[in-house]
XYZ file of C-alpha atoms in Angstrom:
573
model
C 18.508 -107.732 -33.337
C 17.953 -104.107 -34.139
C 20.279 -102.191 -36.435
C 20.757 -98.640 -37.466
C 18.907 -99.254 -40.688
C 16.062 -100.951 -38.909
C 15.707 -99.395 -35.468
C 13.604 -101.107 -32.901
C 10.698 -99.492 -30.986
C 13.073 -98.719 -28.102
C 15.602 -97.091 -30.443
C 12.877 -94.956 -31.978
C 11.755 -93.843 -28.555
C 15.313 -92.949 -27.612
C 15.777 -90.925 -30.802
C 12.483 -89.047 -30.185
C 13.509 -88.289 -26.612
C 16.842 -87.054 -27.886
C 15.111 -84.717 -30.296
C 12.269 -83.478 -28.076
C 13.462 -84.316 -24.654
C 14.075 -80.671 -23.647
C 11.011 -79.233 -25.329
C 9.209 -78.575 -22.064
C 12.206 -76.543 -20.899
C 11.543 -74.140 -23.800
C 8.334 -72.912 -22.239
C 8.619 -69.555 -20.492
C 11.918 -68.756 -22.151
C 13.162 -66.335 -24.760
C 14.748 -68.226 -27.669
C 16.144 -67.374 -31.102
C 14.095 -68.494 -34.067
C 14.320 -68.197 -37.842
C 11.637 -66.691 -40.079
C 10.691 -69.435 -42.523
C 7.772 -67.697 -44.123
C 5.364 -64.722 -44.067
C 1.670 -65.490 -44.449
C -0.601 -62.443 -44.740
C -0.012 -60.587 -41.425
C 1.750 -63.491 -39.704
C 5.386 -64.518 -39.563
C 6.161 -68.285 -39.497
C 9.069 -68.925 -37.120
C 11.071 -72.085 -36.494
C 12.594 -72.305 -33.021
C 13.810 -75.965 -33.349
C 10.699 -77.627 -32.005
C 8.718 -80.346 -33.802
C 6.407 -77.651 -35.179
C 6.696 -74.011 -36.100
C 4.892 -71.061 -34.558
C 3.120 -68.042 -35.981
C 3.511 -64.444 -34.661
C 1.573 -61.328 -35.860
C 3.782 -58.993 -37.909
C 2.666 -56.001 -35.820
C 4.667 -57.381 -32.891
C 7.811 -56.827 -34.911
C 7.039 -53.156 -35.638
C 7.625 -50.085 -33.540
C 4.508 -48.061 -32.568
C 3.132 -46.293 -35.603
C 5.497 -48.072 -38.037
C 5.440 -51.150 -40.319
C 7.354 -54.345 -39.616
C 10.637 -54.716 -41.506
C 10.897 -58.515 -41.601
C 11.879 -61.066 -44.274
C 12.407 -64.824 -44.605
C 15.682 -65.956 -43.073
C 15.814 -63.270 -40.385
C 16.648 -64.434 -36.911
C 14.449 -63.024 -34.185
C 13.951 -63.427 -30.444
C 10.586 -64.809 -29.390
C 9.041 -65.961 -26.150
C 7.849 -69.575 -25.994
C 4.528 -69.554 -24.248
C 3.682 -73.203 -25.004
C 5.492 -75.870 -26.988
C 2.263 -77.096 -28.648
C -1.293 -75.873 -28.773
C -4.451 -77.650 -29.896
C -3.386 -77.329 -33.531
C 0.021 -78.739 -32.727
C 1.768 -75.436 -33.264
C 4.205 -73.677 -30.943
C 2.728 -70.639 -29.124
C 5.279 -67.841 -29.667
C 5.248 -64.079 -28.823
C 7.543 -61.371 -30.009
C 5.986 -58.833 -27.575
C 6.666 -61.072 -24.589
C 10.212 -61.563 -25.767
C 10.743 -57.879 -26.090
C 9.170 -57.265 -22.696
C 11.307 -59.814 -20.949
C 14.477 -58.476 -22.566
C 13.368 -54.920 -21.836
C 12.687 -55.689 -18.174
C 16.151 -57.180 -17.778
C 17.715 -54.095 -19.295
C 15.452 -51.656 -17.424
C 16.229 -53.195 -14.063
C 19.920 -52.698 -14.786
C 19.366 -49.070 -15.865
C 17.081 -48.386 -12.883
C 19.768 -49.623 -10.524
C 22.207 -47.175 -12.099
C 19.541 -44.370 -12.162
C 20.348 -44.038 -15.832
C 18.013 -42.582 -18.453
C 16.127 -44.926 -20.775
C 14.695 -44.300 -24.212
C 11.007 -44.681 -24.904
C 8.074 -43.589 -27.054
C 4.796 -42.075 -25.856
C 2.127 -44.000 -27.756
C -1.180 -43.725 -25.875
C -3.340 -41.878 -23.392
C -4.728 -43.302 -20.167
C -6.476 -41.826 -17.167
C -4.096 -39.457 -15.395
C -1.314 -39.670 -17.960
C 0.159 -41.561 -20.901
C 1.634 -44.935 -21.870
C 5.265 -45.223 -22.908
C 6.920 -48.064 -24.837
C 10.349 -48.762 -23.344
C 11.616 -51.139 -26.051
C 8.837 -53.619 -25.289
C 7.974 -52.824 -21.690
C 4.974 -50.525 -21.182
C 5.405 -47.775 -18.598
C 3.087 -45.141 -17.141
C 3.904 -41.444 -17.571
C 1.858 -39.250 -15.152
C 0.560 -36.013 -16.633
C 2.531 -33.987 -14.081
C 5.769 -35.598 -15.256
C 5.449 -34.702 -18.946
C 7.147 -31.317 -18.774
C 8.492 -28.701 -16.376
C 5.417 -26.572 -17.058
C 1.891 -27.825 -17.807
C 1.503 -28.944 -21.433
C -1.880 -28.456 -23.065
C -1.217 -30.562 -26.183
C 1.029 -33.643 -25.963
C 0.444 -34.680 -29.571
C 3.791 -33.264 -30.833
C 5.582 -35.405 -28.212
C 3.951 -38.728 -29.175
C 5.579 -41.444 -31.312
C 9.003 -39.784 -30.944
C 11.910 -41.605 -29.248
C 13.054 -39.538 -26.269
C 14.747 -40.055 -22.895
C 12.892 -40.816 -19.663
C 13.844 -41.340 -16.041
C 12.473 -44.423 -14.230
C 10.871 -43.327 -10.964
C 9.535 -46.718 -9.824
C 9.290 -50.286 -11.158
C 7.806 -53.560 -9.886
C 8.398 -56.595 -12.160
C 5.990 -58.873 -10.319
C 3.134 -56.441 -10.847
C 4.407 -55.320 -14.244
C 4.391 -51.687 -13.028
C 6.811 -49.030 -14.289
C 6.489 -45.263 -13.684
C 8.664 -42.876 -15.696
C 9.242 -39.112 -15.884
C 10.151 -36.897 -18.792
C 10.170 -33.832 -16.516
C 13.048 -35.185 -14.403
C 15.185 -35.495 -17.537
C 14.318 -31.936 -18.622
C 15.102 -30.528 -15.175
C 18.417 -32.327 -15.041
C 19.286 -31.200 -18.550
C 18.217 -27.699 -17.722
C 20.299 -27.687 -14.544
C 23.321 -28.790 -16.561
C 22.674 -26.058 -19.113
C 22.144 -23.472 -16.369
C 25.350 -24.471 -14.651
C 27.292 -24.153 -17.890
C 25.588 -20.916 -18.922
C 25.930 -19.239 -15.557
C 29.651 -19.793 -15.664
C 29.806 -17.817 -18.907
C 27.957 -14.805 -17.435
C 29.424 -11.936 -15.433
C 28.013 -9.072 -13.395
C 27.785 -5.897 -15.456
C 27.406 -7.831 -18.696
C 24.767 -6.595 -21.154
C 22.788 -9.378 -22.811
C 19.609 -9.888 -24.838
C 16.773 -11.938 -23.399
C 13.146 -12.876 -23.996
C 10.381 -12.050 -21.517
C 8.896 -15.395 -20.407
C 6.620 -14.389 -17.553
C 5.306 -11.220 -15.891
C 4.335 -10.908 -12.218
C 3.337 -8.041 -9.934
C 6.905 -7.658 -8.706
C 8.789 -8.024 -11.987
C 9.434 -10.117 -15.099
C 11.375 -13.329 -15.775
C 13.693 -13.094 -18.752
C 15.104 -16.128 -20.588
C 18.801 -15.584 -21.217
C 19.143 -18.653 -23.418
C 18.504 -21.551 -21.069
C 18.550 -19.735 -17.736
C 16.059 -17.214 -16.362
C 16.868 -13.936 -14.655
C 14.564 -11.726 -12.596
C 14.014 -8.181 -13.785
C 12.536 -6.503 -10.699
C 9.953 -3.765 -11.195
C 12.225 -1.245 -9.448
C 14.961 -1.934 -12.006
C 12.767 -1.444 -15.066
C 13.088 2.324 -15.212
C 14.089 5.342 -13.167
C 10.520 6.588 -13.452
C 7.748 5.134 -11.275
C 6.326 1.880 -12.714
C 3.174 0.580 -11.039
C 3.199 -2.780 -12.871
C 5.745 -4.410 -15.229
C 3.041 -4.854 -17.880
C 3.178 -1.085 -18.420
C 6.532 -1.592 -20.154
C 6.790 -5.281 -21.089
C 4.851 -8.019 -22.865
C 5.479 -11.761 -22.847
C 7.666 -12.632 -25.826
C 9.389 -9.235 -26.003
C 13.118 -9.271 -26.697
C 14.831 -6.904 -24.278
C 18.367 -5.749 -23.597
C 19.275 -6.106 -19.934
C 22.282 -5.755 -17.698
C 23.301 -8.451 -15.205
C 23.281 -6.771 -11.785
C 23.992 -9.720 -9.474
C 24.753 -13.442 -9.851
C 24.369 -15.910 -7.001
C 26.202 -18.975 -8.254
C 25.116 -21.061 -5.261
C 21.400 -20.579 -5.855
C 21.877 -19.882 -9.593
C 19.770 -16.735 -9.292
C 20.403 -13.806 -11.579
C 19.167 -10.237 -11.013
C 18.709 -8.085 -14.108
C 18.180 -4.400 -14.769
C 17.053 -2.195 -17.644
C 17.297 1.235 -16.077
C 21.023 0.683 -15.563
C 21.391 1.063 -19.330
C 19.869 4.565 -19.176
C 21.454 7.806 -18.002
C 20.735 8.515 -14.332
C 18.388 11.530 -14.117
C 19.712 12.277 -10.613
C 23.097 13.263 -12.018
C 23.236 17.040 -11.595
C 19.831 17.129 -9.846
C 21.027 19.759 -7.341
C 21.859 22.139 -10.190
C 18.659 21.418 -12.096
C 16.431 21.836 -9.049
C 17.857 24.571 -6.788
C 16.163 25.394 -3.505
C 13.430 27.960 -4.063
C 12.826 27.027 -7.695
C 9.175 27.002 -8.745
C 8.295 23.969 -10.898
C 5.376 22.064 -12.360
C 4.879 18.333 -11.870
C 2.396 15.475 -11.878
C 1.088 13.759 -8.742
C 2.046 10.066 -9.020
C 1.222 8.676 -5.594
C -0.652 9.766 -2.468
C 0.088 8.454 1.026
C -0.931 9.270 4.586
C 2.124 11.477 5.035
C 2.090 13.361 1.737
C 2.076 13.176 -2.053
C 4.800 12.305 -4.571
C 5.195 14.643 -7.528
C 7.098 13.649 -10.669
C 9.284 16.511 -11.895
C 10.676 14.497 -14.823
C 10.811 10.787 -15.674
C 12.878 9.230 -12.902
C 12.816 12.144 -10.453
C 10.067 12.509 -7.883
C 9.798 14.807 -4.909
C 7.715 14.495 -1.758
C 5.262 17.152 -0.665
C 4.883 16.462 3.036
C 1.376 16.846 4.422
C 2.561 19.836 6.457
C 3.594 21.643 3.242
C 0.369 21.083 1.312
C -1.894 23.920 2.463
C -1.613 27.150 4.412
C -4.977 26.732 6.085
C -6.050 23.069 5.872
C -4.407 21.303 8.785
C -4.619 17.633 9.779
C -6.403 16.544 6.589
C -5.545 13.614 4.323
C -3.443 14.651 1.297
C -6.031 12.974 -0.942
C -8.484 15.724 -0.019
C -6.113 18.384 -1.343
C -4.664 16.768 -4.499
C -5.511 13.778 -6.697
C -3.395 11.272 -8.652
C -2.268 12.503 -12.117
C -3.093 16.107 -11.189
C -0.692 18.741 -12.511
C 0.493 21.003 -9.675
C 2.936 23.854 -9.087
C 5.499 23.264 -6.359
C 8.552 24.958 -4.841
C 11.815 23.125 -4.081
C 12.502 23.175 -0.331
C 15.469 20.780 -0.060
C 17.577 18.544 -2.338
C 19.634 15.509 -1.273
C 21.133 13.845 -4.412
C 22.916 11.150 -2.384
C 19.677 9.909 -0.853
C 17.786 10.751 -4.055
C 15.299 12.896 -2.171
C 13.704 16.216 -3.003
C 11.402 17.963 -0.551
C 8.726 20.068 -2.216
C 6.182 22.578 -1.010
C 2.731 22.941 -2.500
C 1.553 25.838 -0.345
C 4.737 27.821 -1.078
C 3.637 28.029 -4.724
C 0.445 29.786 -3.601
C -0.107 33.188 -2.038
C 0.400 33.201 1.725
C -3.098 34.050 3.050
C -1.586 35.511 6.213
C 0.479 37.966 4.192
C -2.531 38.719 1.969
C -4.664 39.387 5.034
C -1.995 41.662 6.526
C -1.892 43.683 3.304
C -5.677 44.038 3.153
C -6.294 44.465 6.905
C -3.555 46.464 8.650
C -3.449 46.778 12.430
C -6.440 48.797 13.671
C -8.822 47.543 10.957
C -12.268 46.460 12.095
C -13.203 42.935 10.905
C -16.187 40.659 11.222
C -16.306 36.865 11.389
C -17.852 33.768 12.848
C -16.755 32.231 16.132
C -15.187 28.975 14.928
C -14.098 27.658 18.279
C -13.979 28.642 21.953
C -11.049 27.451 24.016
C -10.074 27.964 27.627
C -7.912 30.943 26.674
C -9.891 32.690 23.954
C -12.031 32.670 20.821
C -11.018 31.743 17.252
C -12.717 33.888 14.634
C -12.968 32.917 10.956
C -11.720 35.744 8.715
C -11.322 36.547 5.004
C -8.919 34.317 3.078
C -9.856 31.208 5.094
C -7.621 32.249 7.994
C -8.454 32.412 11.690
C -7.755 35.142 14.203
C -7.713 34.732 17.949
C -9.296 36.957 20.558
C -7.581 36.341 23.878
C -10.042 36.192 26.768
C -8.501 39.322 28.211
C -9.457 41.212 25.029
C -13.124 40.173 24.906
C -14.682 42.691 27.318
C -13.740 45.418 29.771
C -14.260 45.208 33.510
C -14.967 41.459 33.846
C -12.808 38.391 34.205
C -11.651 36.467 31.158
C -13.716 33.435 32.191
C -16.852 35.559 32.406
C -16.047 37.180 29.079
C -15.733 33.765 27.383
C -19.239 32.875 28.550
C -20.646 35.867 26.679
C -20.132 34.197 23.248
C -21.003 30.917 21.567
C -19.681 28.953 18.580
C -21.308 30.060 15.314
C -21.983 33.590 16.540
C -20.959 36.463 14.237
C -18.883 39.083 16.027
C -16.837 42.152 15.258
C -13.278 42.777 16.356
C -10.278 44.965 15.686
C -6.922 43.757 14.354
C -4.312 44.123 17.091
C -1.315 42.298 15.544
C -0.388 40.091 12.558
C 2.541 37.653 12.411
C 2.498 35.960 8.948
C 5.601 33.860 9.657
C 3.874 32.360 12.704
C 0.481 32.251 10.952
C -1.003 34.246 13.802
C -3.552 37.093 13.925
C -4.417 38.734 17.245
C -7.828 40.379 17.550
C -9.580 42.440 20.188
C -13.279 42.871 20.802
C -13.357 45.069 23.866
C -11.359 47.708 21.995
C -14.509 48.467 19.970
C -16.641 49.169 23.076
C -17.671 52.680 24.066
C -16.194 53.482 27.412
C -13.102 51.485 26.635
C -10.252 52.117 24.193
C -11.651 52.734 20.723
C -9.934 51.817 17.479
C -7.904 54.941 18.037
C -6.870 53.679 21.465
C -5.775 50.377 19.959
C -3.677 52.348 17.526
C -2.249 54.448 20.368
C -4.314 57.586 19.673
C -6.264 58.017 22.929
C -5.689 57.927 26.627
C -5.931 54.657 28.441
C -7.735 56.557 31.196
C -10.942 56.672 29.096
C -11.702 52.999 29.859
C -14.048 51.858 32.637
C -13.662 48.799 34.810
C -15.800 46.889 37.221
C -16.122 48.503 40.720
C -14.948 51.860 39.310
C -16.894 55.025 40.417
C -17.729 57.251 37.427
C -19.819 60.353 36.765
C -22.872 59.603 34.607
C -25.446 61.783 32.863
C -29.150 60.869 32.778
C -30.271 60.166 29.194
C -33.759 58.805 29.916
C -35.998 58.362 32.960
C -38.044 55.142 33.058
C -40.216 53.452 35.644
C -37.672 50.603 35.912
C -34.697 52.935 36.309
C -32.410 55.331 34.460
C -30.551 55.129 31.120
C -27.254 56.922 31.694
C -24.002 57.700 29.872
C -20.445 58.038 31.099
C -19.034 61.454 30.282
C -19.857 63.227 27.029
C -19.506 60.311 24.598
C -18.727 57.339 26.831
C -20.459 54.042 27.332
C -24.175 53.965 27.979
C -25.757 51.725 30.595
C -28.737 51.242 32.879
C -29.347 51.750 36.588
C -32.192 49.743 38.074
C -34.483 51.671 40.415
C -33.414 49.402 43.305
C -29.827 50.561 42.681
C -30.640 54.304 42.831
C -30.019 54.385 46.609
C -30.065 52.507 49.860
C -33.289 54.115 51.116
C -36.695 53.593 49.493
C -37.128 57.356 49.099
C -33.974 57.429 47.050
C -35.158 54.594 44.780
C -37.606 56.817 42.856
C -36.552 57.452 39.207
C -38.812 60.498 39.003
C -36.578 62.430 41.371
C -33.973 62.546 38.552
C -34.141 64.696 35.454
C -32.658 64.250 31.963
C -29.234 65.853 31.837
C -28.683 65.529 35.563
C -25.200 64.284 36.565
C -24.248 62.138 39.565
C -21.759 59.513 40.616
C -22.349 55.724 40.386
C -20.310 52.534 40.566
C -19.728 50.145 37.606
C -21.051 46.777 38.830
C -20.528 44.692 35.651
C -21.434 44.206 31.996
C -24.413 42.521 30.342
C -24.224 40.080 27.340
C -24.127 43.037 24.955
C -21.132 44.300 26.976
C -22.995 47.411 28.176
C -21.959 48.459 31.682
C -24.405 48.323 34.574
C -24.270 51.017 37.310
C -25.397 51.287 40.921
C -25.604 54.259 43.345
C -26.494 51.868 46.146
C -23.326 49.804 45.645
C -21.273 53.024 45.635
C -22.848 54.135 48.928
C -22.162 50.784 50.589
C -18.565 50.830 49.379
C -18.052 54.393 50.623
C -19.510 53.457 54.005
C -17.102 50.529 54.336
C -14.186 52.696 53.324
C -15.193 55.468 55.795
C -15.483 53.028 58.652
C -12.086 51.614 57.830
C -10.537 55.065 57.598
C -12.221 56.998 60.433
C -13.008 54.208 62.913
C -16.135 52.333 63.907
C -19.135 53.766 65.759
C -17.702 52.232 68.947
C -15.227 55.138 69.132
C -18.056 57.535 70.109
C -18.572 59.066 66.648
C -21.975 58.558 65.062
C -22.380 56.968 61.610
C -23.528 60.361 60.375
C -20.338 61.964 61.647
C -18.266 59.317 59.892
C -20.120 59.718 56.611
C -19.927 63.489 56.964
C -16.182 63.323 57.327
C -15.963 61.001 54.318
C -18.086 63.309 52.156
C -16.078 66.325 53.272
C -12.821 64.592 52.414
C -14.234 63.573 49.047
C -15.417 67.125 48.262
C -12.081 68.543 49.218
C -10.367 66.030 46.981
C -12.594 66.949 44.075
């Protein structure tokens, strides 16, 4: 019979089962063990099994640190196997930490709470983070709000992270440091924006510069300093006045608490140059300025920093019309201008560039009074006259009725071509309308001379087409006669075929130099000399006689009719 002092085989088996019966249930669990010894870089741990286990000391140390472990310490370890080939328990501190970490992380992830971790390594596309035993992936885009070139200062430092995704079966955790920073920043912005007020003056640091302005850090929240609020003077780009890192004094112009956007200004801290602008720049004042900008419709001229005036394209030149302002002035050019209009409320000043220069129309009037003979090139021919280029880069116009005597305006226009140099007489000048009227026919012999244009001769000295005049033979030629009207009138030519209706009358040799006779003006050649015809006069007289004294059907012969007409003419003379 077995006793306690002498147990039987069955009793021994029962005692062994009592001691080790639940050993298999240890596997895959986290248990508490006691450090019984430290051998080199291994810790010997007793977890209550028939044999102890050994765990590397590094598993008890945080990344980059040494293990702080001594005999007698109680630690949590993961039982991988109760016994290996050497009869020892297979234990893991890392697995224990991971399992405990996963339990905690799942709870924190469900609450969307932040977790603490340490960046300890680099991998493709990001970094590895130790979350108290569980390894997570930190994408490079989630490290900071802005791209970070060097992450070294952030490694091996405990800091908060936000879990974005986790899958325990796959052992996958994705975290973000950026989400924590953005949330923290939003909290700071919300608190800071409540402490700010419109009109407040505050110091800030320039963080970024763009084409349209600069972003200024006000101590945790950024404000936009628009380029138009940098200065009252024209600023093409913010970099002309600011550099990244500059400390600047700004005024808060507007705060949108819904969008948390803040508009800042620097020029608001300066005196407004437009105050008293009407007194400083009275209408008619002549000033100097610098061209700052050129557009299709004019040029802007800076009179002082912060005050610019517009020279409209119509006020840029007396003579250059319909040209781009850039062909008259250039950027940064110093120019003289005259104030035309001031509107302080709209902050507008209208300037004139041509008003600061001599009016060429007035200068021409002073140098060429009415009656002066001028010479110029035909610049353009229109349906109503000719434009002649004159001194001072001005144009004068010859109306078609003032081109030549005795012919229609349309015929007179055909006598001249563009580019031809002609002479004319000044008939009228209107500087305020930028208009000069010229006459060409007034210079012709046989028409009003310069004296006529000035009112010094009789208008009866002119000759017109179809007019009968008395001419004097100047020269007898085979082709006809060179004749002159009156003593000093126009000279012209009579073809031999125009010396009479009959062939006997068409002989030039029957005339002598100095002989006088009547002829009709039939027109003018390209040189505006009149042409005469005795034949045309005879035909006209015959028609007039027939109309006045009746046709040959009345019983009177053609000779009788002509005789009566000649008699009446002689009596009249």
